[in-house]
Short mmCIF file of C-alpha atoms and ligand atoms in Angstrom, two decimals:
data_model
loop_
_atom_site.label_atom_id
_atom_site.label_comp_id
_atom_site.label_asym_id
_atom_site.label_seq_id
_atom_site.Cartn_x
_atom_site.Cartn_y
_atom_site.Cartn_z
CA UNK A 1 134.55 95.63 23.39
CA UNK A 2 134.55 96.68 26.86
CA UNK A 3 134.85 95.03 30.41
CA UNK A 4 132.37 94.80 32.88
CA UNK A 5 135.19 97.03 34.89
CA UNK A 6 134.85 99.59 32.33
CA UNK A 7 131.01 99.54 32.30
CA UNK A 8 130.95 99.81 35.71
CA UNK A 9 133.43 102.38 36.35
CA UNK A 10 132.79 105.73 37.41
CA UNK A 11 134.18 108.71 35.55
CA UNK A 12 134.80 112.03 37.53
CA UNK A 13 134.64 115.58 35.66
CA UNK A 14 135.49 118.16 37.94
CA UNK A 15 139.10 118.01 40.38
CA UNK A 16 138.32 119.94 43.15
CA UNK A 17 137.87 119.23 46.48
CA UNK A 18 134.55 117.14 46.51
CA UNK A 19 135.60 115.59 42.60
CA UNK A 20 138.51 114.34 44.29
CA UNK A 21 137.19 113.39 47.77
CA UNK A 22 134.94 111.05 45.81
CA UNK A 23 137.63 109.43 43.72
CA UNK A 24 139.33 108.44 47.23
CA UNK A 25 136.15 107.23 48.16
CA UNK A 26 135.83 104.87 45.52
CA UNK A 27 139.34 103.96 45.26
CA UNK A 28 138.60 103.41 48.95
CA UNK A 29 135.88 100.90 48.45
CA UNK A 30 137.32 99.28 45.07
CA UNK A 31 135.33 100.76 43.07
CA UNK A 32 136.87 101.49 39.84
CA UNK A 33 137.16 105.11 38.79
CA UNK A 34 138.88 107.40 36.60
CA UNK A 35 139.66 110.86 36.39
CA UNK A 36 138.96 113.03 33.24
CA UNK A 37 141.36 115.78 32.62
CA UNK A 38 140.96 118.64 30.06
CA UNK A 39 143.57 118.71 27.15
CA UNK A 40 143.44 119.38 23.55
CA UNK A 41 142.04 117.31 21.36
CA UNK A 42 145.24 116.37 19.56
CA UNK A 43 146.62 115.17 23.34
CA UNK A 44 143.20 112.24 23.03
CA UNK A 45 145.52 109.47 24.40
CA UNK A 46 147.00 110.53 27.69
CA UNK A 47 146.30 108.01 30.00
CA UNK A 48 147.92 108.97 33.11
CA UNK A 49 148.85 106.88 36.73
CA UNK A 50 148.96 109.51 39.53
CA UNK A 51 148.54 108.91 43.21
CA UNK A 52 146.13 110.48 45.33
CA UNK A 53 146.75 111.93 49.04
CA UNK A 54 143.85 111.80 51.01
CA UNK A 55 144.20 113.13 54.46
CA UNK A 56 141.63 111.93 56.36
CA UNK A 57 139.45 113.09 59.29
CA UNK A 58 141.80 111.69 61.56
CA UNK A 59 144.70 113.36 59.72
CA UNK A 60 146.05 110.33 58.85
CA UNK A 61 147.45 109.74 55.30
CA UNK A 62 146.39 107.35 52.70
CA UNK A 63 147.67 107.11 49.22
CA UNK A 64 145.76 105.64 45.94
CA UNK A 65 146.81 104.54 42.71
CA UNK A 66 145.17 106.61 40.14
CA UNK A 67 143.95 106.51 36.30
CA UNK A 68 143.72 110.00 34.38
CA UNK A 69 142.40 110.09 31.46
CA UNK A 70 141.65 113.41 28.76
CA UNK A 71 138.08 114.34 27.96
CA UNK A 72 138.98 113.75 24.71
CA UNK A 73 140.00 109.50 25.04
CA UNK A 74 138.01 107.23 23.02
CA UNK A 75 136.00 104.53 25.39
CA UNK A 76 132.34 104.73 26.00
CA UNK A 77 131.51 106.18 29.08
CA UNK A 78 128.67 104.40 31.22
CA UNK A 79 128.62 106.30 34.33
CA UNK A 80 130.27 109.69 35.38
CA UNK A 81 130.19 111.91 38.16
CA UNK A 82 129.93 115.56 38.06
CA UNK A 83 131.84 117.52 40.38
CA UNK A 84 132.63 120.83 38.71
CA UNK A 85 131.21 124.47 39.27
CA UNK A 86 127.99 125.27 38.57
CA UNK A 87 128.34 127.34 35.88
CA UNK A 88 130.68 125.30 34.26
CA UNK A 89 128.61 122.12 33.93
CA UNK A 90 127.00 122.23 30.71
CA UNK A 91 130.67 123.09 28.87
CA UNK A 92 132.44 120.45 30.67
CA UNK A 93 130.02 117.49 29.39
CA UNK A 94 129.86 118.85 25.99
CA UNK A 95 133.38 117.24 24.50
CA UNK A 96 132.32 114.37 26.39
CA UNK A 97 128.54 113.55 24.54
CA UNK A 98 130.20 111.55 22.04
CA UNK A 99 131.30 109.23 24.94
CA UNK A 100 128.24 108.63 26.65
CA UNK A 101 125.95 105.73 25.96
CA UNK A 102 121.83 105.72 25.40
CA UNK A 103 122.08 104.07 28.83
CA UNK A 104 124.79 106.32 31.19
CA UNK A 105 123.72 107.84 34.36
CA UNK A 106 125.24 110.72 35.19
CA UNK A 107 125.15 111.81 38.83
CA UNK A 108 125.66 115.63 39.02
CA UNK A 109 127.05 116.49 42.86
CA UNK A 110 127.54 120.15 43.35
CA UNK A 111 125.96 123.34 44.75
CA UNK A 112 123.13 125.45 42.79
CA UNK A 113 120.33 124.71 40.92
CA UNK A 114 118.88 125.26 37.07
CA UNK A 115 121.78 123.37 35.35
CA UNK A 116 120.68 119.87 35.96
CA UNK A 117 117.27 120.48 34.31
CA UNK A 118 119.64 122.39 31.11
CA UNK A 119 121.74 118.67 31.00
CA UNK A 120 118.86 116.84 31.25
CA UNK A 121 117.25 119.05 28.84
CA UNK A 122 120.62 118.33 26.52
CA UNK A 123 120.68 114.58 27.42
CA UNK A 124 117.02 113.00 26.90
CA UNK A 125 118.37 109.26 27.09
CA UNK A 126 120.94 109.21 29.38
CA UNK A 127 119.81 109.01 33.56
CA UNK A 128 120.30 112.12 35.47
CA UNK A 129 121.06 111.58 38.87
CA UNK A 130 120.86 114.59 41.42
CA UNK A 131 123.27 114.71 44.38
CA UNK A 132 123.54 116.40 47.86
CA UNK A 133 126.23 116.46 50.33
CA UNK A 134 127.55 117.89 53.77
CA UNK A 135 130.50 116.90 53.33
CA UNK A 136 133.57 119.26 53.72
CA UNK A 137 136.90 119.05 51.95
CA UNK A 138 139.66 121.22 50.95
CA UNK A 139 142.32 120.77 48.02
CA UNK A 140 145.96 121.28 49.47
CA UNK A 141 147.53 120.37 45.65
CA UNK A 142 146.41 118.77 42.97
CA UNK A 143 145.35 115.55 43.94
CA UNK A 144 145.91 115.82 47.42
CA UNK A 145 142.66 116.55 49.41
CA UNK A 146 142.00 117.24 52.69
CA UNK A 147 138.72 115.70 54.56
CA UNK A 148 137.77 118.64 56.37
CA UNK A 149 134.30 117.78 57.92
CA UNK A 150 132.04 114.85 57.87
CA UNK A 151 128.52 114.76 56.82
CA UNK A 152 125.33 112.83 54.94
CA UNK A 153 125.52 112.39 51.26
CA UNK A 154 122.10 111.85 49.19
CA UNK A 155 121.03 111.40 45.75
CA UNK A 156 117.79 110.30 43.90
CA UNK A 157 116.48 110.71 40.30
CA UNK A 158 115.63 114.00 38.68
CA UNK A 159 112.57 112.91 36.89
CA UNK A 160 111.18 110.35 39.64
CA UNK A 161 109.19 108.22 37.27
CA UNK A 162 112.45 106.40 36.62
CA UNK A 163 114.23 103.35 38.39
CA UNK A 164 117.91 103.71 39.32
CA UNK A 165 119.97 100.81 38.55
CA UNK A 166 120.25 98.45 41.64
CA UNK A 167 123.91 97.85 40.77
CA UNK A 168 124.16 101.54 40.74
CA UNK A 169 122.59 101.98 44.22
CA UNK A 170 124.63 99.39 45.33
CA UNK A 171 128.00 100.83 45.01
CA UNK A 172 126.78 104.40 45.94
CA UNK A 173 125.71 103.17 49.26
CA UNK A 174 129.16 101.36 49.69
CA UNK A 175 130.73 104.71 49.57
CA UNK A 176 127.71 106.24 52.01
CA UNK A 177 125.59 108.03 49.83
CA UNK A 178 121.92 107.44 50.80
CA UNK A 179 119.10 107.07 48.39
CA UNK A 180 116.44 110.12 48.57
CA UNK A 181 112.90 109.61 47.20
CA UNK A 182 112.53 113.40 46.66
CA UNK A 183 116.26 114.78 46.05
CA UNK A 184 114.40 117.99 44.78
CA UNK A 185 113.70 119.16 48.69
CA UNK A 186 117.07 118.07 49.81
CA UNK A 187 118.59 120.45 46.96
CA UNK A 188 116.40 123.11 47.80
CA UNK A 189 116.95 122.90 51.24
CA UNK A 190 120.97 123.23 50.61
CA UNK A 191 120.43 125.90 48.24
CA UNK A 192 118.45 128.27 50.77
CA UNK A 193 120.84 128.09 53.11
CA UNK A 194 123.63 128.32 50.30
CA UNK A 195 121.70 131.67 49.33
CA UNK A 196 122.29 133.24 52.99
CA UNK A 197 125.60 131.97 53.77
CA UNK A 198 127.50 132.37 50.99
CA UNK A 199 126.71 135.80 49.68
CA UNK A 200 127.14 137.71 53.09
CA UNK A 201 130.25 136.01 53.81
CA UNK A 202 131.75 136.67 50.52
CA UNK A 203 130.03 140.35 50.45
CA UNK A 204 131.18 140.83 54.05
CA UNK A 205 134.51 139.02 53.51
CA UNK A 206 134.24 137.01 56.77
CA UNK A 207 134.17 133.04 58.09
CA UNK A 208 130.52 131.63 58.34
CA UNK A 209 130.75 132.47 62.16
CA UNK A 210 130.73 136.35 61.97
CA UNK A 211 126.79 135.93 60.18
CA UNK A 212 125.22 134.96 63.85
CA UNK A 213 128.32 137.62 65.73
CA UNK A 214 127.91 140.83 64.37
CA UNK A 215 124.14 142.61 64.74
CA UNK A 216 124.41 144.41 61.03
CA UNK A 217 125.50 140.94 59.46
CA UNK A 218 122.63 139.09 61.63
CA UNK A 219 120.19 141.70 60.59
CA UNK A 220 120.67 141.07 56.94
CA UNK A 221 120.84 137.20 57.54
CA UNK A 222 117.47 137.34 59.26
CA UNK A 223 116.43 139.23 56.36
CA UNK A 224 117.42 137.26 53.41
CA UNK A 225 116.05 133.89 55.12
CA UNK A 226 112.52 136.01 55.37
CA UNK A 227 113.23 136.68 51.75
CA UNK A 228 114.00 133.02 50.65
CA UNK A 229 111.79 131.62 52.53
CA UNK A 230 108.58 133.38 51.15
CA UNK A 231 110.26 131.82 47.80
CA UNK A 232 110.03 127.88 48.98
CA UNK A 233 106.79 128.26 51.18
CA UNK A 234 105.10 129.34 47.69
CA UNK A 235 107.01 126.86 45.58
CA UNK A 236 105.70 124.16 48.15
CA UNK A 237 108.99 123.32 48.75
CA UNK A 238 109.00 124.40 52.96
CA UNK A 239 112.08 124.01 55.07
CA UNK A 240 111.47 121.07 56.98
CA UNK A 241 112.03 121.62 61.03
CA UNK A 242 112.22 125.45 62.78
CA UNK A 243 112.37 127.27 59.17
CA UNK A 244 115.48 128.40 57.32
CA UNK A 245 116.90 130.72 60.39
CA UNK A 246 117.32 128.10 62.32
CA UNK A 247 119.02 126.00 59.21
CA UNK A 248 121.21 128.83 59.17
CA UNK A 249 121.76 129.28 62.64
CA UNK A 250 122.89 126.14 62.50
CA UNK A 251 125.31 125.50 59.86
CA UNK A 252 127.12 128.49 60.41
CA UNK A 253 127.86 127.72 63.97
CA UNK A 254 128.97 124.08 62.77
CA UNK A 255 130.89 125.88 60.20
CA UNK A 256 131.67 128.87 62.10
CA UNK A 257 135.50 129.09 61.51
CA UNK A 258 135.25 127.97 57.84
CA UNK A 259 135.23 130.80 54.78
CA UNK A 260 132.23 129.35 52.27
CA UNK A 261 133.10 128.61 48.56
CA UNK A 262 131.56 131.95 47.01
CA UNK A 263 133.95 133.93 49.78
CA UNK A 264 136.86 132.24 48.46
CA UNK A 265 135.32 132.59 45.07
CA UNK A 266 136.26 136.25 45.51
CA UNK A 267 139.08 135.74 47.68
CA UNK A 268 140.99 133.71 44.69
CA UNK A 269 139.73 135.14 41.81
CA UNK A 270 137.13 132.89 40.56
CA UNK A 271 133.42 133.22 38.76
CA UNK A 272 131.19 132.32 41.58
CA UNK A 273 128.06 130.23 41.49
CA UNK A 274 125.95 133.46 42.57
CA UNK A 275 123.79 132.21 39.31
CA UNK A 276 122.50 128.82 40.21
CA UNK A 277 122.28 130.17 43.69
CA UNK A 278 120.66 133.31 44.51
CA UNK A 279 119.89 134.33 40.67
CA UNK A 280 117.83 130.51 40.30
CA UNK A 281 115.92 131.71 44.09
CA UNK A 282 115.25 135.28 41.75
CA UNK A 283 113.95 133.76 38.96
CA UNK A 284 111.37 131.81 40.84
CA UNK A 285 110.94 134.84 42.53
CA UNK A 286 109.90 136.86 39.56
CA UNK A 287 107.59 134.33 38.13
CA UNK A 288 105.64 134.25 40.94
CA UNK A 289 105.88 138.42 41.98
CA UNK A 290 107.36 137.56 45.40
CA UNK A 291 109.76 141.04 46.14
CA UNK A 292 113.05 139.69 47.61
CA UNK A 293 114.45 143.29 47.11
CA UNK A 294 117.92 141.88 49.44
CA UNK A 295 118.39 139.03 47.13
CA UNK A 296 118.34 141.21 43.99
CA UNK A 297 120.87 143.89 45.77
CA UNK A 298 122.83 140.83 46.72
CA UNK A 299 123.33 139.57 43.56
CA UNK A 300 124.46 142.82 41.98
CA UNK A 301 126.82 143.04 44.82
CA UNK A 302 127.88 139.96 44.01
CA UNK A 303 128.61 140.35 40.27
CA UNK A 304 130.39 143.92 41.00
CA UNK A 305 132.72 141.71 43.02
CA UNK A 306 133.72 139.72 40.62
CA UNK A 307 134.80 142.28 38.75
CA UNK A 308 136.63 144.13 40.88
CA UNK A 309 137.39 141.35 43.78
CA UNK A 310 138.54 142.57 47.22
CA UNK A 311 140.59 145.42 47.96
O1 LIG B 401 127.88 124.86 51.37
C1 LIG B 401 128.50 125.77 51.86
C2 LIG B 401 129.44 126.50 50.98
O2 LIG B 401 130.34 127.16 51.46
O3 LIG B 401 129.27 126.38 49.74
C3 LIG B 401 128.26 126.16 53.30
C4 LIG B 401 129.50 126.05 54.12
C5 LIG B 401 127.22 125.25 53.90
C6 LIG B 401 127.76 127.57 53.38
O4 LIG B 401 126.56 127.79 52.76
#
């Protein structure tokens, strides 16, 4: 038998920066939440109390009371939140399918695109929920985040024919996320600028800045948004405003003294998301014979540096 606090709690797969950003922002607002931590199967009943360290925008301090739990606990899971990398989205759910109900929604927040449609592919009767954000955040140590830049937050429903849950809008728009009739552009829109920033920078090794500073790096950013761009004006899916320069333009001067994920992909180590970002814009590419000869080289570039990382 389970609460209504348990029904209506959000569960959060995925401790990085943004995964825990959001659990301070539901602590924040009461709005109960848990964290789900990986562990063996035979560890099923750690429940653990931790505190969380947010330091906010105004570098002050504030401390939560926390409930982790393992991926492998027993309750029924109504709604969770997906926070992890790209490419490790599908694997993280699976353990947890057992725990969902007919009726969950699962709001998926994180960069790239192709691995929603694979869940939702995997999970015909749950509610997929797509989400956006501008937000910035850094992890300092585990559970202690830092909230590096402010920004809008959006989600909306994957297959649009479907209501969201009123109580579920509700306490998303307590902690400022905005309901999108067509979260589809919104992703795209992140993603094409996501396809330009992130591989130069993490090619290039350099902050967001040095795209607009240095000629040869502005060259091949003025390239690759000529490149993406053919890709959404055919898909119908056109960047709203001056066109995807000018998107660019202006994130990375907002951004300017900030490395982007896929640079510190490289810089620590880590698979990057080079996949669901470029390699999704390339497969759309393909099917519809549009040359993005850049994005291609890119992406090779990309997966030779994860092999061999930086010097
Ligand atoms: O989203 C980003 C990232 O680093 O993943 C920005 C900073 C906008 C660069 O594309």
């Amino acid at each position: 038998m389970h609460t209504n606090n348990t029904e209506q709690a959000w569960y959060i797969l995925g401790t990085g920066a943004i995964g825990t950003l959001w659990a301070a922002k539901f602590l924040q607002h009461s709005i109960p939440c848990r964290l789900l931590h990986r562990s063996t199967p035979e560890q099923s009943g750690d429940v653990i109390s931790r505190k969380l360290n947010l330091i906010g925008l105004d570098d002050h301090q504030h401390s939560y009371d926390l409930v982790s739990e393992s991926i492998y606990c027993n309750g029924e899971i109504n709604r969770i939140l997906v926070c992890t990398k790209s490419y490790q989205c599908i694997a993280a759910i699976e353990p947890l399918i057992p725990r969902l109900c007919d009726a969950a929604t699962i709001l998926i927040l994180q960069n790239g695109m192709g691995q929603q449609q694979e869940l939702a592919r995997m999970l015909p009767k749950q509610q997929i929920l797509l989400a956006s954000t501008t937000e910035a955040a850094m992890i300092k140590s585990p559970l202690e985040v830092k909230h590096t830049g402010s920004g809008i937050s959006s989600f909306g429903c994957l297959d649009h024919s479907t209501q969201i849950s009123p109580d579920i809008t509700a306490q998303l728009k307590r902690i400022n996320m905005q309901q999108e009739q067509n979260i589809e552009a919104v992703l795209w829109s992140k993603l094409s600028v996501n396809c330009v920033i992130n591989p130069l920078t993490a090619i290039h090794n350099c902050r967001n800045g040095q795209l607009l500073q240095n000629p040869k790096l502005l060259s091949l950013t003025q390239q690759l948004c000529t490149e993406v761009e053919a890709v959404t004006t055919a898909m119908d899916k056109p960047i709203k405003a001056a066109g995807l320069f000018d998107k660019v333009r202006i994130v990375a001067t907002a951004t300017s003294q900030n490395y982007s994920s896929m640079q510190q992909d490289i810089q620590y180590e880590r698979n990057t998301e080079i996949d669901f970002i470029n390699g999704y814009l390339q497969q759309h590419a393909d099917r519809l014979n549009i040359p993005c000869p850049l994005n291609r080289q890119i992406i090779s570039q990309i997966k030779q540096l994860e092999l061999s990382h930086y010097p």
